[in-house]
CSV table of C-alpha atoms in Angstrom, one decimal:
chain,number,residue,atom,x,y,z
H,1277,MET,CA,0.5,56.7,8.6
H,1278,GLN,CA,-2.2,56.5,10.4
H,1279,LYS,CA,-4.4,54.3,7.7
H,1280,LEU,CA,-1.6,52.0,7.5
H,1281,GLN,CA,-0.9,51.6,11.0
H,1282,GLU,CA,-5.0,50.3,11.7
H,1283,ARG,CA,-4.5,48.5,8.5
H,1284,HIS,CA,-1.2,46.6,10.0
H,1285,ASP,CA,-3.9,45.7,13.0
H,1286,GLU,CA,-6.5,44.4,11.2
H,1287,ASN,CA,-4.7,42.3,10.1
H,1288,ASN,CA,-3.1,41.0,12.9
H,1289,GLY,CA,-6.7,40.4,14.4
H,1290,LYS,CA,-7.2,38.6,10.9
H,1291,GLY,CA,-4.0,36.1,12.1
H,1292,ARG,CA,-4.9,35.8,15.7
H,1293,ALA,CA,-8.8,34.5,15.1
H,1294,VAL,CA,-6.9,32.0,12.2
H,1295,LYS,CA,-4.6,30.5,14.8
H,1296,ILE,CA,-7.2,31.0,17.7
H,1297,ALA,CA,-9.6,28.1,15.4
H,1298,LEU,CA,-6.9,25.8,14.2
H,1299,SER,CA,-5.4,25.5,17.5
H,1300,VAL,CA,-9.3,24.3,18.9
H,1301,ILE,CA,-9.7,21.9,15.5
H,1302,LEU,CA,-6.7,20.3,16.1
H,1303,THR,CA,-7.3,19.8,19.9
H,1304,VAL,CA,-10.5,18.4,19.3
H,1305,LEU,CA,-9.0,15.9,16.0
H,1306,ILE,CA,-6.2,15.1,19.3
H,1307,LEU,CA,-9.0,14.4,21.7
H,1308,SER,CA,-11.1,12.5,19.0
H,1309,ALA,CA,-8.3,10.2,18.6
H,1310,ALA,CA,-7.5,9.1,21.6
H,1311,PHE,CA,-11.0,8.6,22.8
H,1312,CYS,CA,-10.8,6.3,19.3
H,1313,MET,CA,-7.6,4.1,20.8
H,1314,SER,CA,-8.9,4.1,24.1
H,1315,ALA,CA,-11.9,2.6,22.9
H,1316,TYR,CA,-10.0,-0.3,20.2
H,1317,SER,CA,-8.0,-0.5,23.5
H,1318,ASN,CA,-11.0,-1.2,25.8
H,1319,ASN,CA,-12.1,-4.0,23.0
H,1320,MET,CA,-8.3,-6.3,22.9
H,1321,PHE,CA,-9.0,-9.0,24.2
H,1322,GLY,CA,-5.4,-11.2,24.5
H,1323,ILE,CA,-1.6,-10.6,26.1
H,1324,LYS,CA,-2.1,-7.4,27.3
H,1325,ASP,CA,-4.7,-8.1,29.2
H,1326,TYR,CA,-3.1,-11.6,31.3
H,1327,ILE,CA,0.2,-9.1,31.6
H,1328,THR,CA,-1.7,-6.3,34.0
H,1329,GLY,CA,-4.2,-9.4,35.2
H,1330,GLN,CA,-6.6,-7.7,33.8
H,1331,SER,CA,-9.7,-8.3,31.6
H,1332,SER,CA,-10.0,-5.1,29.5
H,1333,SER,CA,-12.0,-7.0,27.2
H,1334,VAL,CA,-15.5,-5.5,26.5
H,1335,GLN,CA,-17.7,-8.0,24.4
H,1336,THR,CA,-20.0,-8.1,22.4
H,1337,GLY,CA,-22.3,-10.0,21.1
H,1338,GLY,CA,-20.2,-12.6,23.0
H,1339,ASN,CA,-17.2,-12.9,20.4
H,1340,ILE,CA,-13.8,-12.0,21.0
H,1341,THR,CA,-12.1,-9.1,19.5
H,1342,PRO,CA,-8.4,-10.6,19.2
H,1343,ASP,CA,-5.6,-9.1,20.2
H,1344,ILE,CA,-3.0,-8.5,17.1
H,1345,GLU,CA,0.5,-8.0,18.7
H,1346,ASN,CA,2.7,-11.1,18.7
H,1347,VAL,CA,4.3,-10.8,22.4
H,1348,ASN,CA,6.3,-13.8,23.3
H,1349,ALA,CA,4.1,-15.6,26.6
H,1350,VAL,CA,7.2,-16.4,28.5
H,1351,ASP,CA,9.1,-13.3,28.3
H,1352,ALA,CA,5.8,-11.1,28.9
H,1353,GLY,CA,6.0,-12.7,32.0
H,1354,ILE,CA,2.3,-14.3,30.9
H,1355,LEU,CA,3.3,-17.9,31.4
H,1356,PRO,CA,6.1,-19.8,33.3
H,1357,ASP,CA,9.3,-20.7,31.5
H,1358,ILE,CA,9.2,-24.3,30.4
H,1359,ASN,CA,12.8,-24.5,30.8
H,1360,ALA,CA,12.6,-23.7,34.4
H,1361,MET,CA,10.1,-26.5,36.3
H,1362,PRO,CA,10.7,-29.5,37.2
H,1363,GLY,CA,7.6,-31.4,34.9
H,1364,THR,CA,7.2,-35.0,34.8
H,1365,GLU,CA,8.1,-35.9,30.9
H,1366,LEU,CA,9.7,-39.2,30.0
H,1367,HIS,CA,12.6,-38.8,27.3
H,1368,SER,CA,12.1,-42.2,26.0
H,1369,ALA,CA,8.5,-43.0,26.2
H,1370,LYS,CA,7.1,-45.6,24.8
H,1371,GLY,CA,3.1,-45.8,24.8
H,1372,ALA,CA,-0.3,-46.1,22.9
H,1373,TRP,CA,-3.5,-44.3,22.9
H,1374,LEU,CA,-6.7,-45.4,25.0
H,1375,VAL,CA,-9.7,-43.8,23.2
H,1376,PRO,CA,-13.5,-44.4,24.2
H,1377,GLY,CA,-15.8,-45.4,21.0
H,1378,ALA,CA,-12.9,-47.1,19.5
H,1379,ASP,CA,-10.8,-49.3,22.6
H,1380,TYR,CA,-13.6,-49.4,25.1
H,1381,LEU,CA,-17.0,-47.4,25.1
H,1382,LYS,CA,-17.9,-49.2,22.0
H,1383,ASN,CA,-21.2,-49.3,23.7
H,1384,GLU,CA,-22.2,-46.9,26.2
H,1385,ALA,CA,-25.4,-49.7,27.0
H,1386,ASP,CA,-23.2,-51.4,28.3
H,1387,ALA,CA,-22.9,-51.5,32.4
H,1388,TYR,CA,-19.7,-49.8,33.9
H,1389,GLU,CA,-18.3,-53.3,35.1
H,1390,VAL,CA,-17.6,-54.0,31.3
H,1391,GLN,CA,-16.1,-51.1,30.1
H,1392,THR,CA,-13.5,-51.4,33.3
H,1393,THR,CA,-13.1,-54.9,32.2
H,1394,THR,CA,-12.1,-53.6,28.5
H,1395,ILE,CA,-10.0,-50.9,29.8
H,1396,ASN,CA,-8.0,-53.3,32.4
H,1397,SER,CA,-7.5,-56.2,29.4
H,1398,CYS,CA,-6.0,-52.8,27.3
H,1399,LEU,CA,-3.2,-51.7,30.2
H,1400,ASP,CA,-2.9,-55.0,30.5
H,1401,LYS,CA,-1.6,-55.4,27.0
H,1402,MET,CA,0.2,-51.9,27.6
H,1403,ALA,CA,2.3,-53.6,29.8
H,1404,GLU,CA,3.0,-56.4,28.3
H,1405,TYR,CA,4.3,-54.8,24.9
H,1406,GLY,CA,6.5,-52.8,28.0
H,1407,PHE,CA,5.4,-49.8,27.3
H,1408,ASN,CA,5.4,-46.8,30.0
H,1409,THR,CA,2.6,-44.4,28.6
H,1410,VAL,CA,-0.9,-44.3,27.9
H,1411,ILE,CA,-2.5,-41.3,26.4
H,1412,VAL,CA,-6.2,-41.2,27.4
H,1413,GLN,CA,-8.9,-39.4,25.2
H,1414,VAL,CA,-11.2,-37.2,27.9
H,1415,ASN,CA,-13.8,-36.8,25.4
H,1416,GLN,CA,-16.0,-38.6,23.0
H,1417,GLY,CA,-17.6,-35.9,21.5
H,1418,SER,CA,-19.1,-33.8,23.5
H,1419,LYS,CA,-19.4,-37.0,26.4
H,1420,VAL,CA,-16.6,-36.8,28.7
H,1421,ILE,CA,-15.0,-39.3,30.6
H,1422,TYR,CA,-14.4,-37.2,34.1
H,1423,LYS,CA,-16.0,-35.1,36.5
H,1424,THR,CA,-16.4,-31.2,34.9
H,1425,SER,CA,-19.6,-28.5,34.8
H,1426,ALA,CA,-18.5,-27.9,31.1
H,1427,ALA,CA,-20.0,-31.2,29.8
H,1428,GLN,CA,-21.8,-34.5,30.0
H,1429,GLN,CA,-20.4,-37.5,31.3
H,1430,TYR,CA,-20.3,-40.4,31.1
H,1431,TYR,CA,-21.3,-43.0,34.3
H,1432,ALA,CA,-21.9,-40.5,36.5
H,1433,GLU,CA,-24.5,-42.4,38.2
H,1434,ASN,CA,-21.9,-45.1,38.5
H,1435,GLY,CA,-18.3,-43.4,38.7
H,1436,ASP,CA,-15.7,-42.0,38.2
H,1437,ILE,CA,-14.0,-43.6,34.5
H,1438,LEU,CA,-10.9,-41.1,34.5
H,1439,GLN,CA,-10.0,-41.5,38.0
H,1440,TYR,CA,-9.9,-45.1,37.2
H,1441,ILE,CA,-7.9,-45.4,34.2
H,1442,ILE,CA,-5.5,-42.9,36.3
H,1443,ASP,CA,-5.5,-45.7,39.1
H,1444,SER,CA,-5.1,-48.9,36.9
H,1445,ALA,CA,-2.2,-47.0,34.8
H,1446,LYS,CA,-0.1,-45.8,37.7
H,1447,GLN,CA,-0.7,-49.7,39.6
H,1448,ARG,CA,1.2,-50.7,36.9
H,1449,GLY,CA,3.1,-48.5,36.5
H,1450,LEU,CA,2.3,-46.4,33.3
H,1451,LEU,CA,2.4,-42.4,32.9
H,1452,ILE,CA,-0.3,-41.1,32.1
H,1453,TYR,CA,-1.2,-38.2,29.6
H,1454,GLY,CA,-5.5,-37.0,29.1
H,1455,SER,CA,-6.0,-35.3,25.8
H,1456,ILE,CA,-9.1,-33.7,25.1
H,1457,ASN,CA,-10.9,-32.2,21.7
H,1458,LEU,CA,-11.6,-29.0,22.8
H,1459,SER,CA,-14.1,-28.1,19.6
H,1460,SER,CA,-16.2,-31.6,20.4
H,1461,LEU,CA,-17.0,-30.6,23.1
H,1462,SER,CA,-20.5,-29.1,22.1
H,1463,ASP,CA,-22.5,-31.5,19.4
H,1464,GLY,CA,-22.8,-28.1,17.1
H,1465,GLY,CA,-19.0,-27.3,18.0
H,1466,LEU,CA,-17.1,-24.9,19.7
H,1467,ASP,CA,-17.0,-21.7,18.0
H,1468,MET,CA,-13.2,-20.3,19.5
H,1469,PHE,CA,-14.0,-16.7,18.5
H,1470,ASN,CA,-16.8,-16.9,20.6
H,1471,LYS,CA,-16.1,-15.7,23.9
H,1472,SER,CA,-18.6,-17.9,26.2
H,1473,HIS,CA,-17.9,-21.2,24.5
H,1474,VAL,CA,-13.7,-20.5,25.0
H,1475,ASP,CA,-15.1,-19.8,28.6
H,1476,ILE,CA,-16.4,-23.5,28.0
H,1477,MET,CA,-13.2,-24.7,27.1
H,1478,CYS,CA,-11.2,-23.2,30.3
H,1479,SER,CA,-13.4,-24.2,32.6
H,1480,ALA,CA,-13.1,-27.8,31.1
H,1481,VAL,CA,-9.4,-28.1,30.8
H,1482,LYS,CA,-9.7,-26.7,34.6
H,1483,ASP,CA,-11.3,-29.7,35.4
H,1484,LEU,CA,-8.8,-31.8,34.3
H,1485,CYS,CA,-5.8,-30.2,36.3
H,1486,ALA,CA,-7.3,-31.6,40.0
H,1487,TYR,CA,-6.9,-35.0,38.3
H,1488,ASN,CA,-3.4,-36.7,39.2
H,1489,LEU,CA,-2.4,-36.5,35.0
H,1490,ASP,CA,1.6,-36.4,34.7
H,1491,GLY,CA,0.5,-34.6,31.3
H,1492,LEU,CA,-2.5,-32.4,29.4
H,1493,MET,CA,-2.6,-32.1,26.0
H,1494,LEU,CA,-5.0,-30.3,23.5
H,1495,SER,CA,-6.6,-31.3,20.3
H,1496,ASP,CA,-9.2,-30.0,18.6
H,1497,TYR,CA,-8.5,-26.2,18.5
H,1498,THR,CA,-10.0,-25.3,14.7
H,1499,LEU,CA,-13.4,-23.4,14.1
H,1500,PRO,CA,-15.9,-26.1,13.1
H,1501,ASP,CA,-18.0,-23.3,11.2
H,1502,ASP,CA,-16.1,-21.1,8.6
H,1503,THR,CA,-19.6,-18.7,7.9
H,1504,ARG,CA,-20.3,-17.9,11.8
H,1505,ALA,CA,-16.3,-16.8,12.0
H,1506,TYR,CA,-17.5,-14.3,8.3
H,1507,SER,CA,-20.0,-13.3,10.3
H,1508,ASP,CA,-18.3,-12.5,13.3
H,1509,TYR,CA,-15.7,-10.8,11.0
H,1510,LEU,CA,-17.6,-8.9,9.6
H,1511,LEU,CA,-19.0,-7.3,12.9
H,1512,HIS,CA,-15.4,-7.3,14.5
H,1513,GLY,CA,-12.6,-7.7,12.0
H,1514,GLY,CA,-11.5,-4.3,12.5
H,1515,GLY,CA,-10.0,-4.1,9.4
H,1516,MET,CA,-7.5,-6.7,9.0
H,1517,GLY,CA,-7.8,-9.6,6.5
H,1518,PHE,CA,-10.1,-12.9,7.3
H,1519,GLU,CA,-7.7,-15.1,7.1
H,1520,LYS,CA,-5.5,-12.6,10.0
H,1521,TYR,CA,-8.7,-12.6,11.7
H,1522,LYS,CA,-9.3,-16.0,12.4
H,1523,ASN,CA,-6.0,-16.6,13.2
H,1524,GLU,CA,-5.6,-14.3,15.8
H,1525,CYS,CA,-9.2,-15.3,16.9
H,1526,ILE,CA,-7.8,-18.8,17.3
H,1527,SER,CA,-4.6,-17.8,18.6
H,1528,ASP,CA,-6.3,-15.7,21.7
H,1529,ALA,CA,-8.6,-18.3,22.0
H,1530,VAL,CA,-5.3,-21.0,23.1
H,1531,LEU,CA,-3.5,-18.9,24.8
H,1532,SER,CA,-7.1,-18.2,26.9
H,1533,ILE,CA,-6.9,-21.8,27.5
H,1534,VAL,CA,-3.0,-22.6,28.3
H,1535,LYS,CA,-3.8,-19.3,31.0
H,1536,SER,CA,-6.3,-21.5,32.3
H,1537,VAL,CA,-4.5,-24.3,32.9
H,1538,ARG,CA,-1.5,-23.0,34.7
H,1539,ARG,CA,-3.7,-21.2,36.9
H,1540,ALA,CA,-5.1,-24.5,37.9
H,1541,LYS,CA,-1.9,-26.4,37.9
H,1542,SER,CA,1.2,-24.2,37.1
H,1543,ASP,CA,4.0,-27.0,36.8
H,1544,MET,CA,1.3,-28.9,34.6
H,1545,TYR,CA,3.3,-31.3,31.5
H,1546,LEU,CA,1.2,-29.3,29.2
H,1547,GLY,CA,1.4,-30.6,25.5
H,1548,LEU,CA,-0.2,-29.6,22.1
H,1549,TYR,CA,-1.2,-31.7,19.4
H,1550,ALA,CA,0.2,-30.8,16.4
H,1551,SER,CA,-0.8,-31.9,12.6
H,1552,SER,CA,1.7,-33.2,10.4
H,1553,ILE,CA,2.5,-30.2,8.1
H,1554,TRP,CA,2.3,-26.5,9.8
H,1555,ALA,CA,2.9,-25.0,6.4
H,1556,GLU,CA,5.5,-25.4,3.3
H,1557,ALA,CA,8.4,-23.4,2.7
H,1558,GLY,CA,6.2,-21.8,-0.2
H,1559,HIS,CA,4.0,-20.9,1.6
H,1560,ALA,CA,5.8,-19.6,5.1
H,1561,GLU,CA,9.5,-19.2,5.7
H,1562,GLY,CA,10.9,-21.9,7.7
H,1563,GLY,CA,8.1,-24.4,6.4
H,1564,TYR,CA,8.2,-27.8,5.3
H,1565,PRO,CA,10.6,-27.8,2.7
H,1566,SER,CA,8.2,-29.4,-0.5
H,1567,GLU,CA,5.0,-28.7,-2.0
H,1568,THR,CA,2.3,-31.2,-0.3
H,1569,TYR,CA,-1.1,-32.9,-0.5
H,1570,LEU,CA,-1.4,-32.9,3.5
H,1571,PRO,CA,-3.6,-29.7,4.7
H,1572,GLU,CA,-1.3,-26.6,6.2
H,1573,ALA,CA,-2.0,-25.9,9.8
H,1574,TYR,CA,-1.2,-22.4,9.2
H,1575,ILE,CA,-2.5,-22.3,5.8
H,1576,ASP,CA,-5.7,-24.3,5.7
H,1577,ASN,CA,-6.9,-23.9,9.4
H,1578,ASN,CA,-5.3,-20.8,10.5
H,1579,THR,CA,-3.7,-22.8,13.7
H,1580,ASP,CA,0.0,-21.2,14.6
H,1581,THR,CA,1.2,-24.6,15.9
H,1582,LEU,CA,4.8,-23.7,15.7
H,1583,GLY,CA,4.8,-20.6,16.3
H,1584,TRP,CA,2.9,-21.5,19.8
H,1585,LEU,CA,5.2,-23.9,20.9
H,1586,LYS,CA,8.0,-21.4,19.6
H,1587,GLU,CA,6.5,-18.5,22.2
H,1588,GLY,CA,6.7,-20.9,25.2
H,1589,LEU,CA,2.6,-22.1,25.4
H,1590,PHE,CA,3.5,-25.4,25.7
H,1591,ASN,CA,5.9,-28.1,27.0
H,1592,PHE,CA,5.7,-30.8,24.7
H,1593,VAL,CA,4.2,-31.6,20.9
H,1594,ILE,CA,2.6,-34.8,20.1
H,1595,ILE,CA,2.6,-34.6,15.7
H,1596,ASP,CA,0.0,-37.2,14.1
H,1597,ASP,CA,2.6,-38.6,11.6
H,1598,GLY,CA,0.7,-40.5,9.6
H,1599,GLU,CA,2.7,-40.7,6.7
H,1600,SER,CA,4.8,-44.3,5.7
H,1601,THR,CA,8.2,-44.1,5.5
H,1602,GLU,CA,8.6,-44.9,1.5
H,1603,GLY,CA,8.3,-41.7,-0.7
H,1604,THR,CA,9.0,-38.5,-0.8
H,1605,LEU,CA,6.0,-37.1,1.8
H,1606,SER,CA,7.5,-40.1,4.4
H,1607,PHE,CA,7.2,-40.5,7.9
H,1608,ASP,CA,10.6,-39.6,9.2
H,1609,SER,CA,10.8,-36.6,6.9
H,1610,ILE,CA,8.3,-34.6,8.9
H,1611,ALA,CA,9.5,-35.7,11.8
H,1612,GLN,CA,13.0,-34.6,11.4
H,1613,TRP,CA,11.2,-31.4,10.2
H,1614,TRP,CA,9.6,-30.7,13.6
H,1615,VAL,CA,12.7,-31.2,15.3
H,1616,SER,CA,15.0,-29.3,13.4
H,1617,ALA,CA,12.3,-26.5,13.3
H,1618,LEU,CA,12.2,-26.8,17.7
H,1619,ASN,CA,15.2,-26.8,19.0
H,1620,ASP,CA,16.8,-25.0,21.2
H,1621,SER,CA,13.0,-24.2,21.7
H,1622,GLY,CA,12.7,-26.2,25.1
H,1623,VAL,CA,10.1,-28.5,23.8
H,1624,ASP,CA,9.8,-32.2,23.8
H,1625,VAL,CA,8.9,-33.6,20.1
H,1626,TYR,CA,7.0,-36.8,20.2
H,1627,VAL,CA,5.5,-38.6,17.1
H,1628,SER,CA,1.7,-40.6,17.3
H,1629,HIS,CA,1.6,-43.3,14.9
H,1630,ALA,CA,-1.0,-44.6,12.6
H,1631,ALA,CA,-1.3,-48.5,13.7
H,1632,HIS,CA,-4.4,-48.1,12.4
H,1633,LYS,CA,-3.2,-48.4,9.1
H,1634,VAL,CA,-1.2,-51.3,9.4
H,1635,GLY,CA,-2.5,-53.7,6.4
H,1636,SER,CA,-5.1,-51.6,5.1
H,1637,GLY,CA,-3.7,-51.3,1.4
H,1638,ALA,CA,-2.5,-47.7,1.8
H,1639,ALA,CA,0.2,-46.7,0.0
H,1640,GLY,CA,3.7,-48.0,2.0
H,1641,TRP,CA,1.3,-49.3,5.0
H,1642,LYS,CA,1.1,-53.0,2.8
H,1643,SER,CA,3.7,-54.4,4.4
H,1644,PRO,CA,4.0,-55.5,8.2
H,1645,ASP,CA,7.0,-53.7,9.1
H,1646,GLN,CA,5.7,-50.4,8.5
H,1647,LEU,CA,5.2,-49.1,12.1
H,1648,THR,CA,8.9,-51.2,13.2
H,1649,LYS,CA,10.6,-48.9,10.4
H,1650,GLN,CA,9.0,-46.0,11.4
H,1651,ALA,CA,10.7,-46.7,15.2
H,1652,MET,CA,13.6,-47.6,13.2
H,1653,ALA,CA,14.0,-44.5,11.4
H,1654,LEU,CA,13.1,-42.5,14.4
H,1655,SER,CA,16.2,-43.5,16.8
H,1656,SER,CA,18.5,-42.1,14.5
H,1657,ILE,CA,16.1,-38.2,14.9
H,1658,ASN,CA,16.0,-36.8,18.6
H,1659,VAL,CA,12.2,-37.6,19.8
H,1660,ASN,CA,11.4,-38.1,23.1
H,1661,GLY,CA,9.1,-40.9,22.3
H,1662,SER,CA,6.7,-42.6,20.3
H,1663,PHE,CA,3.1,-43.2,21.0
H,1664,PHE,CA,0.2,-45.7,18.7
H,1665,SER,CA,-2.7,-45.1,17.6
H,1666,SER,CA,-4.8,-46.7,19.1
H,1667,ILE,CA,-3.9,-50.2,21.8
H,1668,SER,CA,-6.9,-51.6,20.3
H,1669,SER,CA,-5.4,-52.2,16.4
H,1670,LEU,CA,-2.1,-53.2,18.1
H,1671,THR,CA,-3.9,-55.7,19.8
H,1672,ALA,CA,-6.5,-56.6,16.4
H,1673,ASP,CA,-3.5,-56.9,14.9
H,1674,THR,CA,-3.1,-61.0,13.2
H,1675,SER,CA,0.0,-60.0,10.6
H,1676,GLY,CA,2.8,-60.3,12.6
H,1677,SER,CA,3.4,-56.2,12.8
H,1678,THR,CA,3.1,-55.7,16.7
H,1679,ASN,CA,5.1,-59.1,17.5
H,1680,ALA,CA,7.8,-57.3,15.4
H,1681,LEU,CA,7.3,-53.8,16.7
H,1682,VAL,CA,7.2,-55.2,20.6
H,1683,GLY,CA,10.0,-57.2,19.5
H,1684,TYR,CA,12.3,-54.3,18.5
H,1685,LEU,CA,11.4,-52.0,21.4
H,1686,LYS,CA,12.2,-54.3,23.7
H,1687,GLY,CA,15.6,-55.7,22.1
H,1688,THR,CA,14.6,-59.0,21.2
H,1689,ILE,CA,15.1,-58.2,17.6
H,1690,ASN,CA,17.1,-56.1,15.8
H,1691,SER,CA,17.0,-54.0,12.5
H,1692,ASP,CA,18.6,-56.4,11.0
H,1693,TYR,CA,16.4,-58.8,11.3
H,1694,ILE,CA,14.1,-56.4,10.3
H,1695,MET,CA,15.2,-55.3,7.0
H,1696,ASN,CA,16.2,-58.8,5.7
H,1697,GLU,CA,14.0,-61.4,7.6
H,1698,LEU,CA,10.7,-60.3,7.5
H,1699,VAL,CA,9.1,-60.8,4.7
H,1700,ILE,CA,5.1,-61.5,3.9
H,1701,THR,CA,4.1,-64.9,2.4
H,1702,SER,CA,1.5,-63.8,0.3
H,1703,PRO,CA,-0.3,-60.3,-0.6
H,1704,LYS,CA,-3.7,-61.9,0.5
H,1705,LYS,CA,-2.5,-63.2,3.7
H,1706,LYS,CA,-1.9,-61.7,6.7
H,1707,SER,CA,0.9,-63.6,7.9
H,1708,ILE,CA,4.3,-63.2,7.8
H,1709,THR,CA,7.1,-66.4,7.5
H,1710,THR,CA,9.3,-68.0,9.0
H,1711,TYR,CA,11.7,-66.7,11.0
H,1712,GLU,CA,15.1,-68.2,10.8
């Protein structure tokens, strides 16, 4: 009996030792997991940082480790509700682009006065056409037309070209929206996954907010170099797929840029320039219903333009709709898809027309009535207005295209006339028959 008791005590001692050892191991595992989670959390650069107002990201090599969570920016309190903002939106916008290198600044060696004379001629034509809005592209490559520390300025010693355009446009009763090409702000291209590069973009848009613009639009937000992105992914990808990593990097960078705008001017009417196709339905739920030959922003360029708009980051979008009204993939089918996709989002939808294609010989663009047909098609689609790219394309036209378009927009030419009477006298000539 005594031996049985001694054996029982011995077994109990061994059991207690095993339990203590297991407890120690479990504690070590828990602490290790907590440490890893803390390290991962401290490397996040994304929406949570903005909610707390803190910069918790740990930068490694100047790069961004993206936040992989999907959070609605308005619901999270990051950005103001665009539907509750006063805004300066114009629900019947008619306008054109004013682009350096295409409409003015064709020769940088020309005197400043030559540039301003050309600018005035362009704005006079917009007023003559009955337009009410001008979109000013504020940079041509890495050089800009306004004061900023983020890039080199055109004619810095002579004056401020952007301020001159703003003052001149206001004198003619025109609203003015600025458009900035983000990745082009550096000759080598700025990377959306590089924190120092994103800081340059943020600085550039912040400085733009100091001007009396009626709106500001972001463009050119893709990755210029996939090789550099892949090298960064190998170091900081965190196990996610490469395509997912690029998507998250660009989305985080865009969010950071938007936040810079809102901090500088909270009620800025802020927009996004988006390519025609977000994604095809076969590649992403809710995408364009048929296959296309065009690049898909979400699939090919890792830019979730539709997602950013639905999350409340922007007040408006301008669709780069370069198709004609002919064919299965038509100008109007693209416009209708975007309007339907953004229904009830509170986002204003505008369309940019490829005026430079008129008479080019491209499919659907041979007839001088193409731009007018596009304007007519939009009359049954709930868009907020049209912009034509660019003003010089309209003023240089000799086919009668611009006259017909302006007549339709002003109401001096009706749709029946356009459809039945406007014909080309000869495919070899850029002229139009006499109107009866």
